[in-house]
Backbone as numpy.savetxt, mean C-alpha at the origin, in Angstrom:
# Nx Ny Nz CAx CAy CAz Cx Cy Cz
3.34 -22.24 2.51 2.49 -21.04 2.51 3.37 -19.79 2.51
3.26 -19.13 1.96 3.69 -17.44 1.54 2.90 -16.25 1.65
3.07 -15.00 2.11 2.22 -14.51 2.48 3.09 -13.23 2.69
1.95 -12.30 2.17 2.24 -10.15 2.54 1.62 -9.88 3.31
2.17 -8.84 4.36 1.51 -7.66 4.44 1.59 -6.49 3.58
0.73 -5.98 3.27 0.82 -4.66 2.96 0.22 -3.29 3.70
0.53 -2.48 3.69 0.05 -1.00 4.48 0.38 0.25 3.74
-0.81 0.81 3.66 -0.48 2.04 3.07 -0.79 2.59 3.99
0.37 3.21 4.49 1.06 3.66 5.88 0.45 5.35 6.21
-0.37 5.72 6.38 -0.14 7.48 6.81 0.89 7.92 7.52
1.02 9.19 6.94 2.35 10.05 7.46 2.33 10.72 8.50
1.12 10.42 9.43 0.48 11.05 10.41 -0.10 10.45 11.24
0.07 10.14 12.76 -0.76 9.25 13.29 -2.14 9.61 13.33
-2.50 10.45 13.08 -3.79 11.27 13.13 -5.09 10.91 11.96
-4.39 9.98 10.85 -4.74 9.26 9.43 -4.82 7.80 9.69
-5.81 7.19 9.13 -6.12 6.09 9.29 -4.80 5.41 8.08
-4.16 3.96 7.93 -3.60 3.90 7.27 -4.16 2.00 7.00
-4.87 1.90 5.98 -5.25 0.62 5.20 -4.19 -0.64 4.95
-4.74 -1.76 5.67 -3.80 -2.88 5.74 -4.62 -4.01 4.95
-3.38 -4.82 4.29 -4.21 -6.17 3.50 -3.19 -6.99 3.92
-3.84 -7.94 3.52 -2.76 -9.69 4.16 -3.43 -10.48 2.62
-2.49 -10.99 1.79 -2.26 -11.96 0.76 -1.40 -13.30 1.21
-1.90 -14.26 0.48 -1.18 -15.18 1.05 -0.99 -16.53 -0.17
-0.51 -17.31 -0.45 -0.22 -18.31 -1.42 0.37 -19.65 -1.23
-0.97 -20.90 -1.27 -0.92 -21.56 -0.90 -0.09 -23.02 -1.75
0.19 -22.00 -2.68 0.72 -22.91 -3.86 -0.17 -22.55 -5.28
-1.11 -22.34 -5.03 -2.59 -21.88 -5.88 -2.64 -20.95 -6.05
-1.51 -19.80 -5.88 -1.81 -18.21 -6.74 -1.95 -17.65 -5.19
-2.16 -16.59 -5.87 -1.74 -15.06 -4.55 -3.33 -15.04 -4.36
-4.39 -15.04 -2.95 -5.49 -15.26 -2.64 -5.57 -13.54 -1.28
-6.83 -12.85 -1.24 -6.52 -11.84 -0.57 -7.60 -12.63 0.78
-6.11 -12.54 1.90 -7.19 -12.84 2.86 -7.74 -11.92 3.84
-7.58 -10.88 3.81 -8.22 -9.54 4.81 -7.57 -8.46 4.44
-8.58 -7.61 4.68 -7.96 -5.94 3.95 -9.35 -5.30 4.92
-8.45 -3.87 5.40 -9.35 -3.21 6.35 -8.85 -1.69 6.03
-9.25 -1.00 6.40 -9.34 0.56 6.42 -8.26 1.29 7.32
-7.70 0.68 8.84 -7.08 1.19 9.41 -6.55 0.08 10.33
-5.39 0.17 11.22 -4.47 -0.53 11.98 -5.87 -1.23 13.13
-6.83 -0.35 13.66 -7.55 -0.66 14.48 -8.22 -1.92 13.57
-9.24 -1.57 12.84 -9.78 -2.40 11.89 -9.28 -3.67 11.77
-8.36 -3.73 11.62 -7.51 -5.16 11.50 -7.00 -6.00 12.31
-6.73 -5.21 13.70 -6.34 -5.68 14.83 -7.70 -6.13 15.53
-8.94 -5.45 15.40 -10.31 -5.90 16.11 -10.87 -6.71 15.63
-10.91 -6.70 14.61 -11.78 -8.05 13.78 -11.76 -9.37 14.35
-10.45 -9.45 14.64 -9.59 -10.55 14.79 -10.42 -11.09 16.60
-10.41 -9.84 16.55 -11.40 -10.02 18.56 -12.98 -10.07 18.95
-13.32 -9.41 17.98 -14.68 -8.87 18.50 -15.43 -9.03 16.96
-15.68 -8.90 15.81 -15.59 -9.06 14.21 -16.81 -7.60 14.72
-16.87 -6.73 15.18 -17.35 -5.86 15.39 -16.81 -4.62 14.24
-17.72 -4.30 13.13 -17.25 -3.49 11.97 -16.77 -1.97 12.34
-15.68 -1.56 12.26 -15.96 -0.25 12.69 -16.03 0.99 11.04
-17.07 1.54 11.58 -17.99 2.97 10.33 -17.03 3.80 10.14
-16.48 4.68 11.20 -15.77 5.45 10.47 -14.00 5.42 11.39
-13.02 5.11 10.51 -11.94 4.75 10.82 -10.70 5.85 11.36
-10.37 5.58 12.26 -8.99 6.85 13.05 -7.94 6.37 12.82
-6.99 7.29 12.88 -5.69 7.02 12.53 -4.75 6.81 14.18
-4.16 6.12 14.50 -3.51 5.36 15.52 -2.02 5.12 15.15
-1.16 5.16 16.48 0.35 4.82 15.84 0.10 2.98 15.67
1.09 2.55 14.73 1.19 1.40 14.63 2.33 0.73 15.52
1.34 -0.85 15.97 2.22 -1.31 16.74 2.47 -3.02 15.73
3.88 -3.13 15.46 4.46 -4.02 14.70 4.63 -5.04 15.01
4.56 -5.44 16.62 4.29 -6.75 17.01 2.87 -7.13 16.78
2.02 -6.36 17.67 0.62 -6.86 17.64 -0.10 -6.86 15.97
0.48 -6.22 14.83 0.25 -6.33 13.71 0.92 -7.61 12.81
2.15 -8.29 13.27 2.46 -9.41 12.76 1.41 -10.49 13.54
1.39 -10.04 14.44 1.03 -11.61 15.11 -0.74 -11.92 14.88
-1.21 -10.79 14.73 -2.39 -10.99 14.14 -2.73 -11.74 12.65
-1.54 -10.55 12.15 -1.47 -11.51 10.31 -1.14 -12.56 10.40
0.04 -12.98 11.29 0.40 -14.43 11.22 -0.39 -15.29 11.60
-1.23 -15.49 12.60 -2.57 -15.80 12.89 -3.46 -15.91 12.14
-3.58 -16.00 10.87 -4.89 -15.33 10.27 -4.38 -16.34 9.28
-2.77 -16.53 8.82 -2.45 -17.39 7.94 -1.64 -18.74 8.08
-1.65 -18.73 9.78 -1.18 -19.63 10.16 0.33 -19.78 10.21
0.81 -19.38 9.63 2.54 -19.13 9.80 2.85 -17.54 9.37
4.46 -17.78 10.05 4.81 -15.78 10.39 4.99 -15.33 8.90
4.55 -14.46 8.74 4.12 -13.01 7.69 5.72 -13.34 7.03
6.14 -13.29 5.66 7.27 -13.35 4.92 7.88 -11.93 4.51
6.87 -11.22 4.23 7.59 -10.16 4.03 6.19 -8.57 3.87
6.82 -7.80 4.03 5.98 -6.38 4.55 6.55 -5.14 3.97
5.11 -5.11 3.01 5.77 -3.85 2.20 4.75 -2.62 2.07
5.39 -1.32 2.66 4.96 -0.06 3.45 4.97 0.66 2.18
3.60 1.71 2.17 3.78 2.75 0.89 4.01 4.13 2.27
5.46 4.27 2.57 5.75 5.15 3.48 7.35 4.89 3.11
7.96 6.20 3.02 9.43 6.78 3.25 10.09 5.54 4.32
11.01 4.89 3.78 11.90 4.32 4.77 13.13 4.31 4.13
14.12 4.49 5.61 15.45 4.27 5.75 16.00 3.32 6.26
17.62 3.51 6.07 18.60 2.99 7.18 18.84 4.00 8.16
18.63 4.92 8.02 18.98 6.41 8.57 18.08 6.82 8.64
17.94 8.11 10.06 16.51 9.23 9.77 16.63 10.01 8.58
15.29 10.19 8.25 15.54 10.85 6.60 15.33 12.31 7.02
15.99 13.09 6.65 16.29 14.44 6.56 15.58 14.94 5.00
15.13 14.81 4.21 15.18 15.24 2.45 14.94 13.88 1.77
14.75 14.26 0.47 15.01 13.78 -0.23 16.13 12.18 -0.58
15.89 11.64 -0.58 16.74 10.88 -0.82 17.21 9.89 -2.52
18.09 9.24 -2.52 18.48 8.54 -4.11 17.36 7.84 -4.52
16.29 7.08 -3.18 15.42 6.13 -4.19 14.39 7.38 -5.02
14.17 8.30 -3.78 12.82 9.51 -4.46 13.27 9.83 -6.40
15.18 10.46 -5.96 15.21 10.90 -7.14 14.75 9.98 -8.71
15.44 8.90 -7.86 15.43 7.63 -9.39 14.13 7.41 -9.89
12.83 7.31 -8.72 11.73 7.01 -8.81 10.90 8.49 -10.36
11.47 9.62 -9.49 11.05 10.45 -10.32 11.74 10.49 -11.82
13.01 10.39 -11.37 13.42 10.64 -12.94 12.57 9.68 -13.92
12.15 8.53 -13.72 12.23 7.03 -14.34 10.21 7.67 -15.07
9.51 8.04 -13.61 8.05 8.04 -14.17 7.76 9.42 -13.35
8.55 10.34 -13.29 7.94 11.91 -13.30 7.35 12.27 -14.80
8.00 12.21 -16.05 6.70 12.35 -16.59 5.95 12.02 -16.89
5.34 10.84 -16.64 3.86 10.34 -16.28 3.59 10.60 -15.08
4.21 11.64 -14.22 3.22 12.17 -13.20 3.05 11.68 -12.41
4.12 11.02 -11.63 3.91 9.90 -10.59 5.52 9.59 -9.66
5.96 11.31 -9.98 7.37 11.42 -8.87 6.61 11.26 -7.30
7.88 11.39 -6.88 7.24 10.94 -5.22 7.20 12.63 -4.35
6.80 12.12 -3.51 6.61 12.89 -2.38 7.89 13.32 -1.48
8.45 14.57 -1.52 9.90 15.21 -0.46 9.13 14.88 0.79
9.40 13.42 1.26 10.18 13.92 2.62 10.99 14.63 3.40
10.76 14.64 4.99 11.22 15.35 5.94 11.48 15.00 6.68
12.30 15.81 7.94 12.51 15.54 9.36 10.72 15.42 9.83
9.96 16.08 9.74 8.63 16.06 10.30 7.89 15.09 9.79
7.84 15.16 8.43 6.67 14.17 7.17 7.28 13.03 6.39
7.59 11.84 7.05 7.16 11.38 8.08 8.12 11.44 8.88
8.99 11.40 8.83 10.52 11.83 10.20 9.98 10.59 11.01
9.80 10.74 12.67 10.04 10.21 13.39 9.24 8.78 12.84
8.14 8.69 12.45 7.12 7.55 12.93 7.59 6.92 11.58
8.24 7.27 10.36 9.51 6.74 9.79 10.30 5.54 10.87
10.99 6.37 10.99 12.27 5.15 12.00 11.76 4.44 13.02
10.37 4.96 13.56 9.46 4.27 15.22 9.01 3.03 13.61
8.67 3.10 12.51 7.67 1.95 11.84 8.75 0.78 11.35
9.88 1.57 10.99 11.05 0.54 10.73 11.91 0.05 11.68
12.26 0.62 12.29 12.57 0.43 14.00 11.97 -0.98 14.77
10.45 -1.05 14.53 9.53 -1.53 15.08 9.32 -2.82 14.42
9.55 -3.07 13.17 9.32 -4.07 12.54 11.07 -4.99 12.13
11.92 -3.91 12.61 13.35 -4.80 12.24 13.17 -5.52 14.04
13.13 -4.59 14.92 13.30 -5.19 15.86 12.22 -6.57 15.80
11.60 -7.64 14.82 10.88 -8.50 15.69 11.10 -9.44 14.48
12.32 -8.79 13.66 12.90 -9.62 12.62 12.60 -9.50 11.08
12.07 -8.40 11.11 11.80 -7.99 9.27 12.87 -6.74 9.04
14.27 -6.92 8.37 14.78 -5.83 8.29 14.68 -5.29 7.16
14.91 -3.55 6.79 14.30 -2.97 5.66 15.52 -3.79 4.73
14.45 -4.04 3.82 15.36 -4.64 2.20 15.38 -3.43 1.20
17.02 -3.34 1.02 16.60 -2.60 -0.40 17.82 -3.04 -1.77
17.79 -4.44 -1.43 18.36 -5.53 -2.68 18.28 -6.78 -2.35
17.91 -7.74 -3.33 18.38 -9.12 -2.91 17.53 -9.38 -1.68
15.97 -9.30 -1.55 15.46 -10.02 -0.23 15.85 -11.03 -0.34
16.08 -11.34 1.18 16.26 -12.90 1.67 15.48 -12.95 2.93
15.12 -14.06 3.41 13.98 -14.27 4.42 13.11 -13.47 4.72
12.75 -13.18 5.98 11.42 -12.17 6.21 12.36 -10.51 6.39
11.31 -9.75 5.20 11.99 -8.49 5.31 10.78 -7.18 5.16
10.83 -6.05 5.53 10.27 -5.54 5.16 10.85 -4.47 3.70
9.64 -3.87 2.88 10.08 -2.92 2.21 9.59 -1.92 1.74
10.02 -1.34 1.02 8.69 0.10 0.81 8.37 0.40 -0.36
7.23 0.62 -0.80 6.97 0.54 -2.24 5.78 1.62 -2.16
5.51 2.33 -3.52 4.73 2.98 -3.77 3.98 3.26 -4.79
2.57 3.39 -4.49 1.37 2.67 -5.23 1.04 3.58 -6.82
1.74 4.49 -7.05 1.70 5.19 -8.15 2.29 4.65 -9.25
3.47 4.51 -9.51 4.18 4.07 -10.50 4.10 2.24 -10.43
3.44 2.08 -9.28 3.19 0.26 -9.29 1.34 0.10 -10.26
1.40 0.93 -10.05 -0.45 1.11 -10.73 -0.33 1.27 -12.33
0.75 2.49 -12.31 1.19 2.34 -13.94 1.36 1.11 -15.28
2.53 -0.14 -13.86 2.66 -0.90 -14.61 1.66 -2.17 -14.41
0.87 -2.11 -13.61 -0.24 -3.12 -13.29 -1.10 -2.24 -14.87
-1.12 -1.51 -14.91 -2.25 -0.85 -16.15 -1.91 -0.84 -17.20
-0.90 -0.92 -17.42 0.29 -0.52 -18.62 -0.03 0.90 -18.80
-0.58 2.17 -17.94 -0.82 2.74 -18.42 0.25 3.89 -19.12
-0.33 5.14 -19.36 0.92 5.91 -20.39 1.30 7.04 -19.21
0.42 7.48 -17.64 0.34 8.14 -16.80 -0.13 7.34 -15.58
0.07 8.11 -14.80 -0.55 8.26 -12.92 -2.31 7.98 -13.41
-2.48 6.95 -13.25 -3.86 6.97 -13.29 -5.13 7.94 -12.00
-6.00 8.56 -12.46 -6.75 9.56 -11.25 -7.49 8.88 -10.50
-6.65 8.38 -9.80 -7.91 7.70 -8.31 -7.55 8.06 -6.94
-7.05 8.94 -7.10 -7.30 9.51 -5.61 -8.40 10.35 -5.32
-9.37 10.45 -4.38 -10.57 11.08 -4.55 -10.65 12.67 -3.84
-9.19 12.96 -3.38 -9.31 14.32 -3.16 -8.79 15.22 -4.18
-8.37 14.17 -5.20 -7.63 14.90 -6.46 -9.12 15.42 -7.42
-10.23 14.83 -7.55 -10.90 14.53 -8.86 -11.33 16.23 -9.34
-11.18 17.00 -8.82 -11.10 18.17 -9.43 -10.42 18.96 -10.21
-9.47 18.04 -9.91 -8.21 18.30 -10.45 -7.61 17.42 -11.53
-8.32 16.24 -11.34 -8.42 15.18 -12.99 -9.46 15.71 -13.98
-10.94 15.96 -13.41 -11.64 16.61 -14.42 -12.27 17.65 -13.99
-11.79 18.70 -14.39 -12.18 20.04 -13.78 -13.48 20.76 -14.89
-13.59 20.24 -15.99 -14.84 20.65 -16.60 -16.30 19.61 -16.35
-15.98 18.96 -15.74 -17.27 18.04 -15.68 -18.01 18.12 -14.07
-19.15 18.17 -14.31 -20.01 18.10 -13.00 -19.20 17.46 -11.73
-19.28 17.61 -10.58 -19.33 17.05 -9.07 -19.60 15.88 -9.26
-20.95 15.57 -9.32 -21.34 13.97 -9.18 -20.64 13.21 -10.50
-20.49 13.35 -11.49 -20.00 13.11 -12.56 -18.23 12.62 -12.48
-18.03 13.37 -11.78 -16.31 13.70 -11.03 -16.85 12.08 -10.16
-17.49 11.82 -9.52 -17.29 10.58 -8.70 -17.41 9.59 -9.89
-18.12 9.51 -10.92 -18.70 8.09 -11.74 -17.23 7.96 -11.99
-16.83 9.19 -12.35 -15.71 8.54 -13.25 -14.66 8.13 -12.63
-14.40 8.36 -11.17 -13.18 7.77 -10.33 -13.67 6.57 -9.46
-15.08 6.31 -9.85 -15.55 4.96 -9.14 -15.32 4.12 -10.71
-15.17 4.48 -11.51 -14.77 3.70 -13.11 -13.31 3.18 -12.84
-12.63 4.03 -12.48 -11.36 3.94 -12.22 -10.79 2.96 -11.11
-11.44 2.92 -10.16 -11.31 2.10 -8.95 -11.85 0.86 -9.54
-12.98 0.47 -10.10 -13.14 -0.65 -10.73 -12.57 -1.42 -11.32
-11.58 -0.42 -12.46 -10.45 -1.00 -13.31 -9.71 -1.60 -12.57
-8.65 -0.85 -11.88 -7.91 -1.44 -10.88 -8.36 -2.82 -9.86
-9.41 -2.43 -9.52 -9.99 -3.72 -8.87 -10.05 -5.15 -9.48
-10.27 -5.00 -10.88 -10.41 -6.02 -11.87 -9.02 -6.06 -12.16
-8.03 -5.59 -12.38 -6.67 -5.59 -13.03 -6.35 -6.61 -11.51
-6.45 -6.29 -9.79 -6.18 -6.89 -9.08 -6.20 -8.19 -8.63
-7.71 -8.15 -9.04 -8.59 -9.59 -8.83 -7.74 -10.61 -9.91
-7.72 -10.24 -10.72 -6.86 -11.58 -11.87 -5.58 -11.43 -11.42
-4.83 -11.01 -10.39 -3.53 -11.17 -9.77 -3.74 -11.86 -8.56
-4.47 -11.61 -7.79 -4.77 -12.07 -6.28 -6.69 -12.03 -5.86
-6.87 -13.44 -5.83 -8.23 -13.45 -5.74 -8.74 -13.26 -4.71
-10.02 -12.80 -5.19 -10.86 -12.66 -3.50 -10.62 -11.26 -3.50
-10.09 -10.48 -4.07 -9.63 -8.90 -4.03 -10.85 -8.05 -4.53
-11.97 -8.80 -5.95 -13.32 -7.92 -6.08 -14.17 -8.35 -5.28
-14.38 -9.40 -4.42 -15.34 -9.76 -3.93 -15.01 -8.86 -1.99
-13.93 -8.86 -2.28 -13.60 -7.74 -0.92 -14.15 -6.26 -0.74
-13.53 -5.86 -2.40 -13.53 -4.17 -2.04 -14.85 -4.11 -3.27
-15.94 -4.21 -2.10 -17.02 -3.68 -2.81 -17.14 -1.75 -3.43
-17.45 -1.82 -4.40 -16.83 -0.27 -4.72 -18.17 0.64 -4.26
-17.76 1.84 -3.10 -19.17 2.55 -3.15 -19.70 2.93 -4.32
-20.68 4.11 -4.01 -21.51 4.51 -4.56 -21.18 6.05 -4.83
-21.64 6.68 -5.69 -21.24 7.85 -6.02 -21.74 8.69 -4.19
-23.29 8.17 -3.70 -23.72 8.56 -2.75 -23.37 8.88 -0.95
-22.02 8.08 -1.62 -21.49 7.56 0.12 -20.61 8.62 0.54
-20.24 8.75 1.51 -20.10 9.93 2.24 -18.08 9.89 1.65
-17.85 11.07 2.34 -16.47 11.32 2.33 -15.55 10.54 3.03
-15.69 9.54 4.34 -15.09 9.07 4.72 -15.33 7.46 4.49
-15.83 7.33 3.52 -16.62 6.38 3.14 -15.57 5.96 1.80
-15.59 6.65 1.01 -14.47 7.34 0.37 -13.02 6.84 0.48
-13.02 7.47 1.66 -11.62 7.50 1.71 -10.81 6.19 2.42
-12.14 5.50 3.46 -11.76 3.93 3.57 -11.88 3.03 2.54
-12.50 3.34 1.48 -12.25 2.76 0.08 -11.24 2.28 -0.34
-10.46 3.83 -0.62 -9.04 4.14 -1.24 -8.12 3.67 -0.53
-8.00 3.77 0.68 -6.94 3.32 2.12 -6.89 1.85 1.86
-7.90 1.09 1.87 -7.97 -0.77 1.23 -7.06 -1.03 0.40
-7.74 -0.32 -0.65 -7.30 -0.31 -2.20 -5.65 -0.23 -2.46
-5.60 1.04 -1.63 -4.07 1.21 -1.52 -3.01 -0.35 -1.09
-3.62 -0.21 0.13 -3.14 -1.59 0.88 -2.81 -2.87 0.23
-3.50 -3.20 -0.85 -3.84 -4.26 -1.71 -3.00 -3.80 -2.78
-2.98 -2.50 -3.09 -1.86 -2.72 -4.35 -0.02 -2.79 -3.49
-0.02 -2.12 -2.28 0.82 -2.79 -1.64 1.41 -3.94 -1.58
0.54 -4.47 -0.81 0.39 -6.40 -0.78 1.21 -6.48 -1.98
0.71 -6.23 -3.40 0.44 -7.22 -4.78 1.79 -6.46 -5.51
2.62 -5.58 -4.74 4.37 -5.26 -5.29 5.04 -6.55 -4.47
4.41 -6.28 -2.85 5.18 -7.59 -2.37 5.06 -8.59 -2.98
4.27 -8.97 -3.72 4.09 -10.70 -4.12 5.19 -10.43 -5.06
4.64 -9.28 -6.04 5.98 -9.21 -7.03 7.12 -9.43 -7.02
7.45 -8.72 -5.74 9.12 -9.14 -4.81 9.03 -10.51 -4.76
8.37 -11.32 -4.23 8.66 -12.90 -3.72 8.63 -13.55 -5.26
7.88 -12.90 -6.21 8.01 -13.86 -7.23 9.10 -13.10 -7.96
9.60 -12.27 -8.24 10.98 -12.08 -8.65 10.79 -11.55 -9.67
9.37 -10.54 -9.93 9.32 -9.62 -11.03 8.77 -8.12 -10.33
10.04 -7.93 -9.65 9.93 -6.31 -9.19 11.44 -6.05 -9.39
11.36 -4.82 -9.12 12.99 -3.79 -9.37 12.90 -3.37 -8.32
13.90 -2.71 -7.76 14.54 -2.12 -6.68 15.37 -0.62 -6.74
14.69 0.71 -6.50 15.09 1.35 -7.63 15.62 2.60 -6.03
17.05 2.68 -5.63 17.50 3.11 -4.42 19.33 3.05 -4.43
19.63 3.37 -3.46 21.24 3.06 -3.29 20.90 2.12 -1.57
22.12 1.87 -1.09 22.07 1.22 0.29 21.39 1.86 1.17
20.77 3.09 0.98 20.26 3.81 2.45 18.89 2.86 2.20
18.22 2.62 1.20 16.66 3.24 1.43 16.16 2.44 -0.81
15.22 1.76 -0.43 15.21 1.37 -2.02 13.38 1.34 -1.98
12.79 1.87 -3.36 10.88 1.55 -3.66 11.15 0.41 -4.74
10.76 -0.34 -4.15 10.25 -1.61 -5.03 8.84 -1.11 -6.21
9.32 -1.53 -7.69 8.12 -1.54 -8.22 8.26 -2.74 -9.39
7.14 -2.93 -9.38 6.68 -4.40 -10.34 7.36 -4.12 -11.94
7.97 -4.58 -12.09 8.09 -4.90 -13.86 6.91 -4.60 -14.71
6.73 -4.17 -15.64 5.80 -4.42 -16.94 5.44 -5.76 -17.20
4.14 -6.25 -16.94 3.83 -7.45 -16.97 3.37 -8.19 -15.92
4.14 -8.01 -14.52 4.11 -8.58 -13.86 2.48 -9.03 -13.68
């Protein structure tokens, strides 16, 4: 048995941050839980009590393996964060950001300048937290249980083949289609989430029958635990990439973003 975590990590404890667990039993990459936030995933497991609207909490890396591992019966293989990680506290910018951008900045999908603040500390407390219990950050050549960091933009590209940053983030859509109606602005980024969902599902099953897609009608935070899943799951599905040996590693020794090959 083989098996991810994934997390699309907030840069803020104050942000809910969406976790999925994949796992492979020999029979293909299968999604076995995906939730909205660290709480979400950790309660289920206790109480299967749903929680509506999701908070953002620091993450704790023991009680988050041992749950996943639980869930799949043996310890978690490898854990891959859409969050800034080092060997070092990150101060700036670093070699993987630049490479990432040079490679698919123009398709619109450079990364995000980090900081001492964004994410700074809860940076080194998330990697910190997960080397100490035996996942150390990989950024070449995984071997055994490691964690790593990958990010869901330029991994979406090549899951799509697309020619750009595809528009599914839902605080962007004004900014993807700025001549078309409000409600109109949702059809078309619930179109979009669909795609992806279907591009997922034929990689790792059980992934459409999970993330039921709202409704144009559903509220904002409704929304945004959507996207937080979603995220999580395209997480997960770079890690598998890593274990099956069609991802790149695109960093120097501090700090490397894993992204999937064309095809994968």
């Amino acid at each position: 048995m083989r098996s991810v975590l994934g997390i699309d990590a907030a840069w803020t404890e104050r942000e809910p941050s969406g976790v999925a667990l994949i796992a492979d039993d020999g029979s293909g990459w299968q999604l076995v839980e995906v939730a909205a936030s660290y709480s979400a995933f950790l309660q289920r497991d206790l109480s299967g009590v749903p929680i509506l609207r999701h908070r953002g909490s620091m993450p704790d890396a023991t009680a988050i393996i041992e749950v996943a591992s639980g869930k799949v019966g043996t310890p978690v293989d490898l854990v891959a964060i859409d969050m800034p990680l080092s060997m070092t506290p990150i101060t700036g910018r670093r070699a993987s950001d630049n490479m990432i951008s040079s490679l698919y900045g123009a398709r619109h999908a450079s990364t995000h300048t980090p900081s001492v603040t964004r994410p700074g500390k809860l940076s080194d407390e998330l990697r910190i937290g997960f080397n100490d219990i035996g996942y150390p950050l990989a950024v070449e050549h995984p071997a055994g249980r490691v964690l790593i960091e990958v990010y869901p933009h330029p991994a979406l590209i090549e899951l799509a083949d697309a020619e750009r940053r595809l528009p599914y983030k839902a605080s962007k859509i004004s900014k993807y289609w700025p001549e078309v109606a409000p409600g109109a602005r949702l059809e078309k980024l619930i179109e979009v989430w669909s795609q992806i969902v279907d591009l997922l599902d034929a990689r790792i099953r059980g992934v459409a029958a999970a993330l039921t897609l709202p409704s144009v009608t559903a509220r904002r935070y409704e929304m945004k635990a959507f996207e937080d899943s979603l995220d999580a799951v395209v997480c997960a599905w770079v890690g598998a990439c890593v274990m099956d040996g069609t991802a790149s590693a695109y960093g120097d020794e501090e700090s490397a973003i894993w992204v999937p090959r064309r095809g994968a």
